[in-house]
XYZ file of C-alpha atoms in Angstrom:
322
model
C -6.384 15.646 -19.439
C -5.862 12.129 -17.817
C -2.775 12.740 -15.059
C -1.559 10.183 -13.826
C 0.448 9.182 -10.631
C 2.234 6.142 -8.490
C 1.414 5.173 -4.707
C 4.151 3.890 -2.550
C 2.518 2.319 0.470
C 2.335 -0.949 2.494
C -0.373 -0.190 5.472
C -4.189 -0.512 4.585
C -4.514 2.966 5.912
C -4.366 4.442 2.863
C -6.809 2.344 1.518
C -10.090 4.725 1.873
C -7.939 7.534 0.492
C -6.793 5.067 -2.625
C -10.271 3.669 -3.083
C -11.563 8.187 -3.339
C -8.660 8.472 -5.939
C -9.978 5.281 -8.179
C -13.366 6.550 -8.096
C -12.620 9.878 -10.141
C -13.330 11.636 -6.813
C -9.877 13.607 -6.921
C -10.476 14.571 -10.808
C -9.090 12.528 -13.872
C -6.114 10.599 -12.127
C -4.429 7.203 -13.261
C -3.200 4.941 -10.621
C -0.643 3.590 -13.180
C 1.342 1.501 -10.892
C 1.245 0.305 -7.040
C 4.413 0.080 -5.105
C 4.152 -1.759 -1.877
C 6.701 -4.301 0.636
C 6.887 -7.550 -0.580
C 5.018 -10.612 0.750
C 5.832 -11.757 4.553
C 5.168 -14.367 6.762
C 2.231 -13.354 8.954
C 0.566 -14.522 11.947
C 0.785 -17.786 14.076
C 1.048 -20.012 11.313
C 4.156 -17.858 9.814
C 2.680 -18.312 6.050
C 3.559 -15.798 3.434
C 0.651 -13.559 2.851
C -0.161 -10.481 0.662
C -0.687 -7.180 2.637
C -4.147 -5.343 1.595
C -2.668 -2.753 -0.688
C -0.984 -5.684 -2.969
C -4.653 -7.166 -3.004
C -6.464 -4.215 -3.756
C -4.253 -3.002 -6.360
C -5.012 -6.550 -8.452
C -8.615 -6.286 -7.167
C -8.119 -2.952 -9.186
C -6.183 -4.192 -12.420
C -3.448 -1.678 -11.337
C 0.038 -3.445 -11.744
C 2.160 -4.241 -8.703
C 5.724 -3.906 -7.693
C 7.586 -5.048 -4.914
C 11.214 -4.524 -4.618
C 13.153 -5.621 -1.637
C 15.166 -1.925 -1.832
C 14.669 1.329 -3.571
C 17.471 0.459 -5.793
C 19.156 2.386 -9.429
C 17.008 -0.010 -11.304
C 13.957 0.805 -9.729
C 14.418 4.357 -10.389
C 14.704 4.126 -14.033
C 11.760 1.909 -14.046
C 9.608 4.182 -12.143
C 11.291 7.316 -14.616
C 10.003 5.024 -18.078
C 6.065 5.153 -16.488
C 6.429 8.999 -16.886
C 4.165 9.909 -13.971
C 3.528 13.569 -13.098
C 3.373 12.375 -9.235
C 3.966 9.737 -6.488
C 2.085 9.841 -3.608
C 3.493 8.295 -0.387
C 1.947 6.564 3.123
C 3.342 4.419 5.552
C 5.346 2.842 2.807
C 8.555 1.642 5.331
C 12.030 2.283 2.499
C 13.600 5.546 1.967
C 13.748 7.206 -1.495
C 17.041 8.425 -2.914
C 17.159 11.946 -4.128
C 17.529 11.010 -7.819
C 13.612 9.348 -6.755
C 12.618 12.868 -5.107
C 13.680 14.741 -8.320
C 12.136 12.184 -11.001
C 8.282 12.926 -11.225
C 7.907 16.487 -12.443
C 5.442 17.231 -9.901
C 7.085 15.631 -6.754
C 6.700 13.059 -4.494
C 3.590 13.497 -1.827
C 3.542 11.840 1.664
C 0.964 11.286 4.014
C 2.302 11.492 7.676
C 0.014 10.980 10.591
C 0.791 13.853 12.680
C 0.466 17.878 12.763
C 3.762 18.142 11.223
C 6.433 19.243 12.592
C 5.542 17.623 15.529
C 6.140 13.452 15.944
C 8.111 13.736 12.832
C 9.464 9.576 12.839
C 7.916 6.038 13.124
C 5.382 6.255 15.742
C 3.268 9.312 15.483
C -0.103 8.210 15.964
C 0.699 5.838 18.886
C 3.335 9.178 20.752
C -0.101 11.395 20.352
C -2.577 9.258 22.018
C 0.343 8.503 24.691
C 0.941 12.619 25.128
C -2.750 12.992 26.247
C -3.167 15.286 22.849
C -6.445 16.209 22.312
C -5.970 16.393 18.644
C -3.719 14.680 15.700
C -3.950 14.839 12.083
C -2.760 13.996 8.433
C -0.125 15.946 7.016
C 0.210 16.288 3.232
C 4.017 17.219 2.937
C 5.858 17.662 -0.221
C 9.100 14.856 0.352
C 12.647 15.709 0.699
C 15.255 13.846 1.830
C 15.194 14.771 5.316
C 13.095 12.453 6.926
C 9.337 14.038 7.750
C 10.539 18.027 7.486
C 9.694 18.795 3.882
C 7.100 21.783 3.344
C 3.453 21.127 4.281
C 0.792 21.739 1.789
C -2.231 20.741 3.839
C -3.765 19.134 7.448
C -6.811 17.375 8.151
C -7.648 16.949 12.021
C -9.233 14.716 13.920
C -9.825 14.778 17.499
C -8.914 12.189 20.283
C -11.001 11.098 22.710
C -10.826 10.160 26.400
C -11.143 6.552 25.626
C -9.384 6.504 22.067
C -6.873 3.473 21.449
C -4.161 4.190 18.712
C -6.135 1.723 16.807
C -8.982 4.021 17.160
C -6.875 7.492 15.953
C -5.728 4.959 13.388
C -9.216 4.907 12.005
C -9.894 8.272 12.432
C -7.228 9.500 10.628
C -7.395 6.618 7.778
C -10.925 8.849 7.008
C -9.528 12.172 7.494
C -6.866 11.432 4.456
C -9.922 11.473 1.991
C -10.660 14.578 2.327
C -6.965 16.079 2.202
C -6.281 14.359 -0.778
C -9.643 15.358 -2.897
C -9.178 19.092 -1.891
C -5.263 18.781 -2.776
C -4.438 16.444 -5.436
C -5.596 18.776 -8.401
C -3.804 20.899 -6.917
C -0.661 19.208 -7.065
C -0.650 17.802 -10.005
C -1.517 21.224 -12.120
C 1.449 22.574 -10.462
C -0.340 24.667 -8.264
C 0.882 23.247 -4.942
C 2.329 25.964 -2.562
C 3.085 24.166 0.687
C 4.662 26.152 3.621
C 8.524 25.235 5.378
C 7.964 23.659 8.326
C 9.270 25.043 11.679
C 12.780 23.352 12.729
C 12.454 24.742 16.239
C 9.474 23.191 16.775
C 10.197 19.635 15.123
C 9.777 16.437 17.675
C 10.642 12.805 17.045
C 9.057 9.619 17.444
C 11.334 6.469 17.361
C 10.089 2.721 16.455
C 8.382 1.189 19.466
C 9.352 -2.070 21.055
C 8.482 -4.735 23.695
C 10.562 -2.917 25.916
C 8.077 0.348 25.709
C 5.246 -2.039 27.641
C 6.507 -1.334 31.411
C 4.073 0.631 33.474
C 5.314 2.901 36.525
C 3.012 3.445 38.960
C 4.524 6.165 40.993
C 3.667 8.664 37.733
C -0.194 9.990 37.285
C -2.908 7.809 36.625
C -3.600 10.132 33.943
C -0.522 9.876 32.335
C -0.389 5.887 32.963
C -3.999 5.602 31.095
C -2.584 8.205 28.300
C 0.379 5.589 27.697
C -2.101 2.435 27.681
C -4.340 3.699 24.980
C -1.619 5.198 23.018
C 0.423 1.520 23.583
C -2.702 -0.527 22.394
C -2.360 -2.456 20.145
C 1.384 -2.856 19.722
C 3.601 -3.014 21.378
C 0.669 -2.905 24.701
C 1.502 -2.009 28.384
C 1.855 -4.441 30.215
C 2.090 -4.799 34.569
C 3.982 -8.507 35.983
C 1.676 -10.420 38.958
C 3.761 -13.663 39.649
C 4.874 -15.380 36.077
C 2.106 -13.593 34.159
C 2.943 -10.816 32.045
C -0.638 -9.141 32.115
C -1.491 -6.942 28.759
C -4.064 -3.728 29.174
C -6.028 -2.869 26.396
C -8.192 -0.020 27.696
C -7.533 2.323 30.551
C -9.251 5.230 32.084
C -8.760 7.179 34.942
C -9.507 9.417 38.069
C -7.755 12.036 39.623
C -9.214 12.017 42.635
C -6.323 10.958 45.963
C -7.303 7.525 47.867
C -5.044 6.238 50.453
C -3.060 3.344 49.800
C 0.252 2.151 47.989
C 1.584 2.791 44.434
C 0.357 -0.101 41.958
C -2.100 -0.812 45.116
C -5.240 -2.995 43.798
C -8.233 -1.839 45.100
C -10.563 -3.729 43.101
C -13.207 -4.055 40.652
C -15.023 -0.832 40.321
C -18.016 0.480 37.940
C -14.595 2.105 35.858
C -12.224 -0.537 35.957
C -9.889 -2.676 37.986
C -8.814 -0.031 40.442
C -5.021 0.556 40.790
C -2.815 3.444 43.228
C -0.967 5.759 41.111
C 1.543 8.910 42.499
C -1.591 10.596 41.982
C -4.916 9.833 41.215
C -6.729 5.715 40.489
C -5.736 4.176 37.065
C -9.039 2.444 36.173
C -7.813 -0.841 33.898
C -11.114 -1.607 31.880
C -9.434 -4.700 29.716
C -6.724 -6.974 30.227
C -4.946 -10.092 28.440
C -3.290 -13.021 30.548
C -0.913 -14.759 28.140
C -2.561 -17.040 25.820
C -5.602 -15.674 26.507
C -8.568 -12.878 24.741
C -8.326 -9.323 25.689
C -11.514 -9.214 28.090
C -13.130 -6.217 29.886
C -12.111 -5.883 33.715
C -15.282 -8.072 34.935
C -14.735 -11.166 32.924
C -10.811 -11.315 33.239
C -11.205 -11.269 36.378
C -14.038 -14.312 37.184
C -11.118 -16.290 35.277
C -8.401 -14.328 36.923
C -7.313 -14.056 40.641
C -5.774 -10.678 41.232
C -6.594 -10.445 45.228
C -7.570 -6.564 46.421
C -4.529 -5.585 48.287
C -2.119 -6.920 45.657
C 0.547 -4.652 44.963
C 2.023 -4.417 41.604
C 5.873 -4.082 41.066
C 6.679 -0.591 38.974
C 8.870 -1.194 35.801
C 10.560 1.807 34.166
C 8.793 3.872 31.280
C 10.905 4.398 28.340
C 10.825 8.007 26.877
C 8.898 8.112 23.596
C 8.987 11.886 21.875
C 12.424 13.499 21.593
């Protein structure tokens, strides 16, 4: 028997995951509707564009909807499709209770984390910034406490030395396929039993900001080269030498001591543009003057004059995990 189900989601993440569910490859589901953010202005130009869900849904044939807000009207629209199930990722509104309680089988997220840890906005980029050595996709059964309702399933992935966000991003875009085709039947026979997640072990991830960029240099060069991976590619660290704001796209990192100054440059090295931490070198392997590409440490620098001796000014680093 044909089930069939909505997806709420506005980040081509999900994409992969969407593309194993069209394909049959989670059993005889209907994508009978798509609902995603509506159409913004994008890029330098500022001209209204389409994200990628919108265009693969009508790729697809599968209708589209786009409300501004969640709203009464919405509801009962969604409640006249007669789903058995929404599924949920990286959608960006929050779904009243009457929502919650309309599909007989429950709304489904997808959250980028081991749940209950980096329940909130930023889970992926809070990992890489920790120094974890591992993340994953939760498959959580929605309530209306944001993030904390009962987990059904996790996929892993692992995170490497050198691993951007944008790289766990990736990762973890894959790792949803195979949740979803080992849980979906599941779900929609009525056969989910997902487990209560831990309140005392619950941590929170906030929206990130410009202001999250700074760079201290009197903490650990590990722990500065965590923070730039995790950072790229939004919001990005960032160091000031004269007017430039300087962005760092890739860091790495030794803990070995060296004499000299905090945010000391010691200069190009076979790792990186050498910098003085509290402890250990921070190893910047590509950086970004304004206006500019993001270039590996060798060719910013032919175009770049960042003298050996320089010493950076510290700038506070905002907390991120509560």
């Amino acid at each position: 028997m044909m089930q069939r189900l909505i997806f709420m989601g506005s980040d081509p993440i999900a994409l992969p995951m969407m593309e194993s569910i069209r394909s049959g490859r989670c059993g005889e589901v209907e994508v009978a509707a798509v609902y995603t953010q509506p159409d913004r202005r994008r890029g330098r130009g500022k001209k209204v564009v389409a994200n990628e869900i919108k265009l693969w849904a009508e790729s697809c044939g599968i209708p589209v909807f786009q409300p501004e807000r969640m709203s009464k009207s919405v509801r009962l629209e969604i409640s006249d499709m007669g789903v058995d199930a929404i599924l949920v990722m990286a959608y960006g509104h929050i779904l009243s209770q009457a929502l919650i309680d309309t599909p007989s089988k429950g709304i489904w997220n997808l959250h980028t984390s081991i749940l209950p840890k980096y329940r909130g906005a930023s889970p992926i980029q809070c990992a890489v910034a920790s120094g974890d050595a591992q993340t994953g996709v939760s498959l959580m059964r929605v309530i209306r406490e944001m993030d904390a309702g009962p987990i059904l399933d996790v996929e892993t992935v692992d995170i490497l030395r050198l691993d951007t966000a944008l790289d766990v991003e990736a990762k973890l875009s894959r790792a949803c396929v195979p949740l979803v085709e080992r849980n979906l039947g599941r779900v929609l026979a009525g056969e989910a039993e997902p487990t209560v997640q831990s309140e005392a072990a619950a941590t929170y991830v906030r929206k990130l900001g410009k202001e999250d960029g700074g760079l201290d240099f009197s903490r650990s060069a590990k722990s500065l080269a965590h923070r730039i991976n995790g950072l790229f590619a939004w919001p990005s660290s960032r160091f000031i030498h004269g007017e430039f704001a300087i962005k760092v796209g890739l860091a790495d990192y030794s803990e070995d001591s060296r004499n000299g100054r905090e945010g000391q440059v010691f200069g190009l090295e076979d790792m990186g543009l050498a910098i003085g931490c509290g402890s250990g070198v921070l190893y910047l392997r590509q950086l970004q003057r304004p206006g500019g590409k993001m270039l590996e440490a060798e060719a910013f620098l032919r175009g770049y004059d960042l003298a050996e001796g320089t010493v950076l000014e510290s700038h506070p680093m905002t907390v991120l995990v509560s």
